[in-house]
Amino acid sequence: MANLAPIKLRPDQNYVAYFLTLGCNLRCPYCINLHSGKVTGAAGGRQMLPEDWVAAANRLILRDDLPLTLQGGEPTLYKGFYRIVNEVKGSIKMDLLTNMSFDVEEFIKNVPVGRFTREAPYAAIRASYHPGQNDIEELIEKTKRLQDAGFRIGLYSVLHPSPEKKEHILKTQKRCRSLGIDFRTKEFLGKWNGSLYGTYKYDGSVGGKTIGSCECKTSEIIVGPGGDIYKCHSDLYGGRDPVAHILDEDLAEAGIGSFKECLYYGRCNPCDVKVKTDRFQIFGHTSVEIKNIKGAKVG
Ligand code: SF4
Ligand code: SF4
C-alpha cells in the first residue's frame, strides 16, 4: 500500500461512514438503498478488499466523540467484516448499523467488545427492526445475548405513519423497554398516501418536480463499497460523481467538504437534507448545506 497521508477530520465534519456493501438479505419495500438491482456502476458493482478497508480506516484520525460507522446494505454480509473489526488499529472506535441477521455466537466470538465501546448518548451497535422483514422475538433474544456478552446495543424502528404500523411499533417499544432493551424510533421519511413526510431544510430537494443545479457542501465522509467518496447519499446510491477515492495518497486536494457543483437538486436523499439531531443529540442539523439553487421548481 502506498504512503497514505492521514485524514484528520475538521471540527465541522461529524460523520464518517464506510458502506462495506450495499447488498442486503432483507427486502424492505421502503429501502433507500434501492438494493433491488437498481444500484449499479460505481456504487453497486465494485467492492474493496478487506486489507484496503483496513488501510482506509487506519489513516483516519478521529476525535474521541466521532466513530467510524460501518453500514450498508447489511455490513456484516461483507466477507471481510470480521477481519476489518479485528485488524484496524485500536484507537479507531466503530459504530455498526445492522439488521442483526448475523449469527450472534459467531459475532461474539469474533468481535472485540472494545471495538464498539465508547461514551455516547446512543448505542454503538444500532440494529433495525423492520416489521414483516425481521422477527422481533429473534432480535430481542440476540440483543440480550449481546448485552450479556458486554456489547451495548440499541434497537431502532421507523415510526410509519400508518396507524396500525405506528401502534405496533409503539407497543413493541414499550415491551422492549420493559425488558431492559433500548428501543428508539426514527422519523418516517418520504412519501406515503400521497403526502411527503419529514422535515427538510430545502424546498423541492426531495422528490422535487424538476431537477436543478446548485452548490452543495457536506459535513460527512461517505465512502461506497468500491472506496469512492461521494458528496451525499443520493450520489452514493446513484453511483455518480465521486469526488475522490479513500485510498488516494493525499486527499487534501479533493476539497472534501467544500462547496461542489451538483446537477441533481430535487433528487436529494431525505437523509442528507432532513432536519435532525447532530451527534450531541441537538436538533436542527442537516448533513448538507446548499446554495445557489437554479432551475428547480420548488414548493
Ligand atoms: S435492512 Fe436496511 S438495507 Fe436491508 S433492505 Fe431493509 S432498509 Fe434496506
Ligand atoms: S444537492 Fe442533493 S443530490 Fe446534490 S449533492 Fe447535495 S444532497 Fe446530493
mmCIF file of C-alpha atoms and ligand atoms in Angstrom:
data_model
loop_
_atom_site.group_PDB
_atom_site.id
_atom_site.type_symbol
_atom_site.label_atom_id
_atom_site.label_comp_id
_atom_site.label_asym_id
_atom_site.label_seq_id
_atom_site.Cartn_x
_atom_site.Cartn_y
_atom_site.Cartn_z
ATOM 1 C CA MET A 1 0.000 0.000 0.000
ATOM 2 C CA ALA A 2 1.330 3.424 -0.959
ATOM 3 C CA ASN A 3 2.066 6.019 1.680
ATOM 4 C CA LEU A 4 -1.333 7.251 2.654
ATOM 5 C CA ALA A 5 -1.397 10.678 4.266
ATOM 6 C CA PRO A 6 -3.528 10.677 7.444
ATOM 7 C CA ILE A 7 -7.050 12.048 7.186
ATOM 8 C CA LYS A 8 -7.612 14.473 10.034
ATOM 9 C CA LEU A 9 -11.202 15.481 10.324
ATOM 10 C CA ARG A 10 -12.166 19.098 10.642
ATOM 11 C CA PRO A 11 -14.392 20.148 13.563
ATOM 12 C CA ASP A 12 -17.368 20.569 11.197
ATOM 13 C CA GLN A 13 -17.046 17.029 9.845
ATOM 14 C CA ASN A 14 -19.211 14.910 12.061
ATOM 15 C CA TYR A 15 -19.928 11.588 10.398
ATOM 16 C CA VAL A 16 -17.687 9.055 8.685
ATOM 17 C CA ALA A 17 -19.408 6.085 7.081
ATOM 18 C CA TYR A 18 -17.857 3.153 5.264
ATOM 19 C CA PHE A 19 -20.541 1.326 3.279
ATOM 20 C CA LEU A 20 -18.891 -2.100 3.083
ATOM 21 C CA THR A 21 -21.612 -3.425 0.803
ATOM 22 C CA LEU A 22 -24.967 -2.200 -0.473
ATOM 23 C CA GLY A 23 -26.201 -5.795 -0.600
ATOM 24 C CA CYS A 24 -28.750 -6.915 1.956
ATOM 25 C CA ASN A 25 -30.573 -10.140 2.814
ATOM 26 C CA LEU A 26 -33.825 -8.325 3.623
ATOM 27 C CA ARG A 27 -36.167 -6.721 1.113
ATOM 28 C CA CYS A 28 -37.757 -3.769 2.867
ATOM 29 C CA PRO A 29 -40.109 -2.121 0.370
ATOM 30 C CA TYR A 30 -39.054 1.362 1.540
ATOM 31 C CA CYS A 31 -35.302 0.658 1.416
ATOM 32 C CA ILE A 32 -33.475 3.837 0.458
ATOM 33 C CA ASN A 33 -30.503 1.813 -0.786
ATOM 34 C CA LEU A 34 -32.528 0.714 -3.805
ATOM 35 C CA HIS A 35 -30.856 -2.670 -3.420
ATOM 36 C CA SER A 36 -33.257 -4.379 -5.781
ATOM 37 C CA GLY A 37 -30.939 -4.294 -8.726
ATOM 38 C CA LYS A 38 -31.030 -0.576 -9.326
ATOM 39 C CA VAL A 39 -27.734 0.207 -7.624
ATOM 40 C CA THR A 40 -25.243 -0.312 -10.365
ATOM 41 C CA GLY A 41 -21.990 1.051 -11.658
ATOM 42 C CA ALA A 42 -19.539 2.692 -9.318
ATOM 43 C CA ALA A 43 -21.520 2.297 -6.105
ATOM 44 C CA GLY A 44 -23.127 -1.094 -6.609
ATOM 45 C CA GLY A 45 -20.529 -3.078 -8.511
ATOM 46 C CA ARG A 46 -17.004 -2.908 -7.142
ATOM 47 C CA GLN A 47 -16.069 -3.969 -3.629
ATOM 48 C CA MET A 48 -12.802 -3.101 -1.931
ATOM 49 C CA LEU A 49 -10.689 -5.841 -0.435
ATOM 50 C CA PRO A 50 -10.611 -6.197 3.375
ATOM 51 C CA GLU A 51 -6.959 -5.063 3.530
ATOM 52 C CA ASP A 52 -7.912 -1.896 1.652
ATOM 53 C CA TRP A 53 -10.698 -1.137 4.129
ATOM 54 C CA VAL A 54 -8.207 -1.680 6.959
ATOM 55 C CA ALA A 55 -5.777 0.769 5.346
ATOM 56 C CA ALA A 56 -8.615 3.230 4.726
ATOM 57 C CA ALA A 57 -9.640 3.069 8.390
ATOM 58 C CA ASN A 58 -6.105 3.235 9.755
ATOM 59 C CA ARG A 59 -5.439 6.549 8.024
ATOM 60 C CA LEU A 60 -8.294 8.239 9.895
ATOM 61 C CA ILE A 61 -7.520 10.487 12.828
ATOM 62 C CA LEU A 62 -10.814 10.667 14.660
ATOM 63 C CA ARG A 63 -11.923 12.736 17.602
ATOM 64 C CA ASP A 64 -12.973 10.805 20.727
ATOM 65 C CA ASP A 65 -16.611 11.582 20.036
ATOM 66 C CA LEU A 66 -16.503 10.555 16.375
ATOM 67 C CA PRO A 67 -16.592 6.871 15.459
ATOM 68 C CA LEU A 68 -16.183 5.252 12.079
ATOM 69 C CA THR A 69 -19.617 3.877 11.180
ATOM 70 C CA LEU A 70 -19.794 0.584 9.297
ATOM 71 C CA GLN A 71 -23.021 0.327 7.380
ATOM 72 C CA GLY A 72 -24.663 -0.797 4.161
ATOM 73 C CA GLY A 73 -26.827 -2.631 2.961
ATOM 74 C CA GLU A 74 -26.040 -5.134 5.658
ATOM 75 C CA PRO A 75 -22.341 -4.621 6.517
ATOM 76 C CA THR A 76 -21.903 -7.983 8.253
ATOM 77 C CA LEU A 77 -22.595 -9.705 4.916
ATOM 78 C CA TYR A 78 -19.298 -8.318 3.631
ATOM 79 C CA LYS A 79 -16.901 -11.262 3.552
ATOM 80 C CA GLY A 80 -14.062 -9.443 5.303
ATOM 81 C CA PHE A 81 -16.199 -7.919 8.056
ATOM 82 C CA TYR A 82 -14.508 -9.795 10.920
ATOM 83 C CA ARG A 83 -11.065 -9.082 9.521
ATOM 84 C CA ILE A 84 -11.778 -5.365 9.425
ATOM 85 C CA VAL A 85 -13.071 -5.154 13.001
ATOM 86 C CA ASN A 86 -10.020 -7.065 14.226
ATOM 87 C CA GLU A 87 -7.236 -5.575 12.139
ATOM 88 C CA VAL A 88 -7.980 -1.846 12.240
ATOM 89 C CA LYS A 89 -5.874 -0.068 14.886
ATOM 90 C CA GLY A 90 -7.395 0.002 18.348
ATOM 91 C CA SER A 91 -7.773 3.777 18.551
ATOM 92 C CA ILE A 92 -10.484 3.735 15.869
ATOM 93 C CA LYS A 93 -13.826 3.314 17.572
ATOM 94 C CA MET A 94 -16.584 1.935 15.398
ATOM 95 C CA ASP A 95 -20.359 2.072 15.230
ATOM 96 C CA LEU A 96 -22.340 -0.580 13.411
ATOM 97 C CA LEU A 97 -25.698 -0.227 11.671
ATOM 98 C CA THR A 98 -27.143 -3.674 11.118
ATOM 99 C CA ASN A 99 -30.348 -5.658 10.675
ATOM 100 C CA MET A 100 -28.826 -8.239 13.090
ATOM 101 C CA SER A 101 -29.283 -11.149 10.730
ATOM 102 C CA PHE A 102 -25.759 -12.310 11.619
ATOM 103 C CA ASP A 103 -25.012 -15.397 13.699
ATOM 104 C CA VAL A 104 -24.801 -13.932 17.170
ATOM 105 C CA GLU A 105 -22.397 -16.538 18.607
ATOM 106 C CA GLU A 106 -20.032 -16.095 15.678
ATOM 107 C CA PHE A 107 -20.212 -12.319 16.186
ATOM 108 C CA ILE A 108 -19.407 -12.588 19.912
ATOM 109 C CA LYS A 109 -16.509 -14.950 19.201
ATOM 110 C CA ASN A 110 -15.010 -12.738 16.506
ATOM 111 C CA VAL A 111 -15.626 -9.151 17.573
ATOM 112 C CA PRO A 112 -13.650 -7.487 20.382
ATOM 113 C CA VAL A 113 -16.147 -5.717 22.670
ATOM 114 C CA GLY A 114 -13.845 -2.685 22.894
ATOM 115 C CA ARG A 115 -14.173 -2.008 19.176
ATOM 116 C CA PHE A 116 -17.784 -0.903 19.660
ATOM 117 C CA THR A 117 -17.449 0.637 23.117
ATOM 118 C CA ARG A 118 -17.444 4.366 23.747
ATOM 119 C CA GLU A 119 -19.261 7.022 25.706
ATOM 120 C CA ALA A 120 -22.207 8.277 23.655
ATOM 121 C CA PRO A 121 -25.878 9.129 24.140
ATOM 122 C CA TYR A 122 -26.787 6.140 21.973
ATOM 123 C CA ALA A 123 -25.581 2.576 21.450
ATOM 124 C CA ALA A 124 -22.632 1.919 19.148
ATOM 125 C CA ILE A 125 -24.399 -1.098 17.669
ATOM 126 C CA ARG A 126 -27.756 0.001 16.296
ATOM 127 C CA ALA A 127 -29.978 -2.744 14.959
ATOM 128 C CA SER A 128 -33.025 -2.004 12.910
ATOM 129 C CA TYR A 129 -36.378 -3.720 13.316
ATOM 130 C CA HIS A 130 -38.270 -3.915 10.041
ATOM 131 C CA PRO A 131 -41.753 -5.398 10.690
ATOM 132 C CA GLY A 132 -42.516 -8.138 8.180
ATOM 133 C CA GLN A 133 -38.820 -8.487 7.313
ATOM 134 C CA ASN A 134 -37.025 -9.447 10.514
ATOM 135 C CA ASP A 135 -38.504 -11.065 13.577
ATOM 136 C CA ILE A 136 -38.786 -9.083 16.809
ATOM 137 C CA GLU A 137 -38.531 -12.195 19.013
ATOM 138 C CA GLU A 138 -35.238 -13.100 17.360
ATOM 139 C CA LEU A 139 -33.997 -9.510 17.698
ATOM 140 C CA ILE A 140 -34.859 -9.445 21.397
ATOM 141 C CA GLU A 141 -33.088 -12.758 22.001
ATOM 142 C CA LYS A 142 -29.988 -11.666 20.105
ATOM 143 C CA THR A 143 -29.940 -8.276 21.827
ATOM 144 C CA LYS A 144 -29.994 -9.899 25.258
ATOM 145 C CA ARG A 145 -27.248 -12.319 24.284
ATOM 146 C CA LEU A 146 -25.069 -9.458 23.009
ATOM 147 C CA GLN A 147 -25.770 -7.419 26.142
ATOM 148 C CA ASP A 148 -24.735 -10.394 28.304
ATOM 149 C CA ALA A 149 -21.506 -10.585 26.288
ATOM 150 C CA GLY A 150 -20.771 -6.926 27.129
ATOM 151 C CA PHE A 151 -21.921 -5.132 23.975
ATOM 152 C CA ARG A 152 -24.056 -2.004 24.088
ATOM 153 C CA ILE A 153 -26.807 -2.393 21.547
ATOM 154 C CA GLY A 154 -29.975 -0.493 20.703
ATOM 155 C CA LEU A 155 -32.968 -1.384 18.549
ATOM 156 C CA TYR A 156 -34.420 1.174 16.140
ATOM 157 C CA SER A 157 -37.554 1.243 14.042
ATOM 158 C CA VAL A 158 -39.181 3.736 11.734
ATOM 159 C CA LEU A 159 -42.426 5.220 13.065
ATOM 160 C CA HIS A 160 -44.533 4.551 9.978
ATOM 161 C CA PRO A 161 -47.470 6.978 9.507
ATOM 162 C CA SER A 162 -49.971 4.150 9.006
ATOM 163 C CA PRO A 163 -51.950 3.989 12.323
ATOM 164 C CA GLU A 164 -51.699 0.172 12.613
ATOM 165 C CA LYS A 165 -47.972 0.115 11.950
ATOM 166 C CA LYS A 166 -47.363 3.012 14.302
ATOM 167 C CA GLU A 167 -49.323 1.281 17.055
ATOM 168 C CA HIS A 168 -47.328 -1.912 16.572
ATOM 169 C CA ILE A 169 -44.006 -0.076 16.806
ATOM 170 C CA LEU A 170 -45.018 1.840 19.927
ATOM 171 C CA LYS A 171 -46.253 -1.356 21.617
ATOM 172 C CA THR A 172 -43.017 -3.108 20.686
ATOM 173 C CA GLN A 173 -41.021 -0.200 22.070
ATOM 174 C CA LYS A 174 -42.854 -0.408 25.377
ATOM 175 C CA ARG A 175 -42.299 -4.134 25.602
ATOM 176 C CA CYS A 176 -38.591 -3.881 24.764
ATOM 177 C CA ARG A 177 -38.073 -1.145 27.308
ATOM 178 C CA SER A 178 -39.721 -3.273 29.982
ATOM 179 C CA LEU A 179 -37.140 -5.942 29.123
ATOM 180 C CA GLY A 180 -34.269 -3.502 29.602
ATOM 181 C CA ILE A 181 -33.700 -3.029 25.865
ATOM 182 C CA ASP A 182 -33.035 0.423 24.451
ATOM 183 C CA PHE A 183 -35.619 0.798 21.651
ATOM 184 C CA ARG A 184 -35.850 4.097 19.788
ATOM 185 C CA THR A 185 -37.992 5.253 16.915
ATOM 186 C CA LYS A 186 -36.927 7.094 13.782
ATOM 187 C CA GLU A 187 -38.929 9.566 11.762
ATOM 188 C CA PHE A 188 -40.592 8.215 8.611
ATOM 189 C CA LEU A 189 -39.131 9.945 5.567
ATOM 190 C CA GLY A 190 -40.517 10.056 2.070
ATOM 191 C CA LYS A 191 -43.943 9.659 0.519
ATOM 192 C CA TRP A 192 -46.908 7.732 1.903
ATOM 193 C CA ASN A 193 -50.524 8.041 0.763
ATOM 194 C CA GLY A 194 -49.624 10.989 -1.440
ATOM 195 C CA SER A 195 -48.004 13.044 1.338
ATOM 196 C CA LEU A 196 -44.340 13.786 1.828
ATOM 197 C CA TYR A 197 -43.180 13.028 5.371
ATOM 198 C CA GLY A 198 -40.130 14.519 7.022
ATOM 199 C CA THR A 199 -38.840 17.998 7.770
ATOM 200 C CA TYR A 200 -36.499 19.158 5.029
ATOM 201 C CA LYS A 201 -34.422 22.283 5.070
ATOM 202 C CA TYR A 202 -34.580 22.954 1.319
ATOM 203 C CA ASP A 203 -37.903 23.143 -0.552
ATOM 204 C CA GLY A 204 -38.157 20.827 -3.534
ATOM 205 C CA SER A 205 -34.970 18.948 -2.646
ATOM 206 C CA VAL A 206 -36.740 15.616 -2.055
ATOM 207 C CA GLY A 207 -38.997 14.267 -4.790
ATOM 208 C CA GLY A 208 -38.822 17.659 -6.495
ATOM 209 C CA LYS A 209 -40.900 18.324 -9.598
ATOM 210 C CA THR A 210 -37.826 19.257 -11.611
ATOM 211 C CA ILE A 211 -34.101 18.788 -11.276
ATOM 212 C CA GLY A 212 -31.946 21.853 -10.827
ATOM 213 C CA SER A 213 -28.349 22.746 -10.216
ATOM 214 C CA CYS A 214 -26.775 24.093 -7.053
ATOM 215 C CA GLU A 215 -23.663 24.142 -4.975
ATOM 216 C CA CYS A 216 -23.615 21.661 -2.131
ATOM 217 C CA LYS A 217 -21.298 21.034 0.779
ATOM 218 C CA THR A 218 -21.422 18.058 3.123
ATOM 219 C CA SER A 219 -20.336 17.570 6.712
ATOM 220 C CA GLU A 220 -19.963 13.815 6.196
ATOM 221 C CA ILE A 221 -17.451 11.458 4.663
ATOM 222 C CA ILE A 222 -19.420 8.873 2.732
ATOM 223 C CA VAL A 223 -17.426 6.020 1.241
ATOM 224 C CA GLY A 224 -19.100 3.472 -1.044
ATOM 225 C CA PRO A 225 -18.301 -0.248 -1.393
ATOM 226 C CA GLY A 226 -15.641 0.421 -4.045
ATOM 227 C CA GLY A 227 -13.880 3.056 -1.903
ATOM 228 C CA ASP A 228 -15.229 6.059 -3.791
ATOM 229 C CA ILE A 229 -16.066 9.125 -1.711
ATOM 230 C CA TYR A 230 -19.406 10.744 -2.506
ATOM 231 C CA LYS A 231 -20.925 14.151 -1.810
ATOM 232 C CA CYS A 232 -24.110 12.638 -0.426
ATOM 233 C CA HIS A 233 -26.258 9.514 -0.121
ATOM 234 C CA SER A 234 -28.083 10.337 -3.334
ATOM 235 C CA ASP A 235 -24.798 10.269 -5.260
ATOM 236 C CA LEU A 236 -23.726 7.090 -3.452
ATOM 237 C CA TYR A 237 -26.893 5.152 -4.287
ATOM 238 C CA GLY A 238 -26.899 6.572 -7.810
ATOM 239 C CA GLY A 239 -23.217 5.672 -8.245
ATOM 240 C CA ARG A 240 -22.472 9.104 -9.690
ATOM 241 C CA ASP A 241 -19.825 11.776 -9.462
ATOM 242 C CA PRO A 242 -17.430 10.509 -6.777
ATOM 243 C CA VAL A 243 -15.196 13.330 -5.586
ATOM 244 C CA ALA A 244 -12.186 11.169 -4.672
ATOM 245 C CA HIS A 245 -11.178 7.674 -3.559
ATOM 246 C CA ILE A 246 -10.494 6.782 0.050
ATOM 247 C CA LEU A 247 -7.111 5.290 -0.942
ATOM 248 C CA ASP A 248 -5.908 8.389 -2.815
ATOM 249 C CA GLU A 249 -2.498 9.178 -1.352
ATOM 250 C CA ASP A 250 -3.346 12.720 -0.381
ATOM 251 C CA LEU A 251 -6.978 13.674 -0.028
ATOM 252 C CA ALA A 252 -6.344 17.313 0.839
ATOM 253 C CA GLU A 253 -6.591 18.343 -2.817
ATOM 254 C CA ALA A 254 -10.017 16.771 -3.299
ATOM 255 C CA GLY A 255 -11.549 19.516 -1.157
ATOM 256 C CA ILE A 256 -13.887 17.124 0.588
ATOM 257 C CA GLY A 257 -16.439 19.132 2.494
ATOM 258 C CA SER A 258 -16.143 22.240 0.338
ATOM 259 C CA PHE A 259 -18.934 23.504 -1.928
ATOM 260 C CA LYS A 260 -19.191 21.460 -5.118
ATOM 261 C CA GLU A 261 -21.460 21.778 -8.113
ATOM 262 C CA CYS A 262 -24.401 19.380 -8.231
ATOM 263 C CA LEU A 263 -26.779 18.886 -11.157
ATOM 264 C CA TYR A 264 -29.280 16.746 -9.234
ATOM 265 C CA TYR A 265 -31.003 19.169 -6.881
ATOM 266 C CA GLY A 266 -34.526 17.776 -6.467
ATOM 267 C CA ARG A 267 -33.274 14.199 -6.257
ATOM 268 C CA CYS A 268 -31.682 14.638 -2.843
ATOM 269 C CA ASN A 269 -31.906 11.730 -0.442
ATOM 270 C CA PRO A 270 -34.007 12.517 2.664
ATOM 271 C CA CYS A 271 -31.055 11.516 4.898
ATOM 272 C CA ASP A 272 -28.985 14.407 3.603
ATOM 273 C CA VAL A 273 -31.480 17.245 3.774
ATOM 274 C CA LYS A 274 -33.734 16.332 6.681
ATOM 275 C CA VAL A 275 -33.512 18.437 9.814
ATOM 276 C CA LYS A 276 -32.221 16.115 12.535
ATOM 277 C CA THR A 277 -30.207 15.802 15.722
ATOM 278 C CA ASP A 278 -26.438 16.025 15.483
ATOM 279 C CA ARG A 279 -24.024 13.743 17.298
ATOM 280 C CA PHE A 280 -24.611 15.707 20.519
ATOM 281 C CA GLN A 281 -28.327 14.913 20.109
ATOM 282 C CA ILE A 282 -29.067 18.606 19.447
ATOM 283 C CA PHE A 283 -31.915 19.175 16.970
ATOM 284 C CA GLY A 284 -31.590 21.446 13.932
ATOM 285 C CA HIS A 285 -28.714 19.926 11.958
ATOM 286 C CA THR A 286 -28.681 18.955 8.264
ATOM 287 C CA SER A 287 -25.906 16.905 6.697
ATOM 288 C CA VAL A 288 -25.514 19.179 3.692
ATOM 289 C CA GLU A 289 -25.561 22.905 3.067
ATOM 290 C CA ILE A 290 -26.931 24.027 -0.291
ATOM 291 C CA LYS A 291 -26.716 27.388 -2.038
ATOM 292 C CA ASN A 292 -27.233 28.947 -5.487
ATOM 293 C CA ILE A 293 -30.149 26.695 -6.435
ATOM 294 C CA LYS A 294 -31.077 27.210 -10.079
ATOM 295 C CA GLY A 295 -33.672 25.727 -12.390
ATOM 296 C CA ALA A 296 -35.524 23.686 -9.755
ATOM 297 C CA LYS A 297 -39.222 24.129 -9.232
ATOM 298 C CA VAL A 298 -39.717 24.437 -5.503
ATOM 299 C CA GLY A 299 -42.881 24.280 -3.407
HETATM 300 S S1 SF4 B 1 -32.460 -3.910 6.272
HETATM 301 FE FE1 SF4 B 1 -31.902 -1.819 5.624
HETATM 302 S S2 SF4 B 1 -30.563 -2.130 3.847
HETATM 303 FE FE2 SF4 B 1 -31.653 -4.063 4.196
HETATM 304 S S3 SF4 B 1 -33.452 -3.969 2.862
HETATM 305 FE FE3 SF4 B 1 -34.073 -3.213 4.878
HETATM 306 S S4 SF4 B 1 -33.823 -0.983 4.769
HETATM 307 FE FE4 SF4 B 1 -32.664 -1.882 3.066
HETATM 308 S S1 SF4 B 2 -27.909 18.916 -3.793
HETATM 309 FE FE1 SF4 B 2 -28.796 16.991 -3.115
HETATM 310 S S2 SF4 B 2 -28.216 15.498 -4.704
HETATM 311 FE FE2 SF4 B 2 -26.881 17.305 -4.945
HETATM 312 S S3 SF4 B 2 -25.021 16.847 -3.766
HETATM 313 FE FE3 SF4 B 2 -26.413 17.983 -2.419
HETATM 314 S S4 SF4 B 2 -27.581 16.425 -1.312
HETATM 315 FE FE4 SF4 B 2 -26.642 15.433 -3.085
#
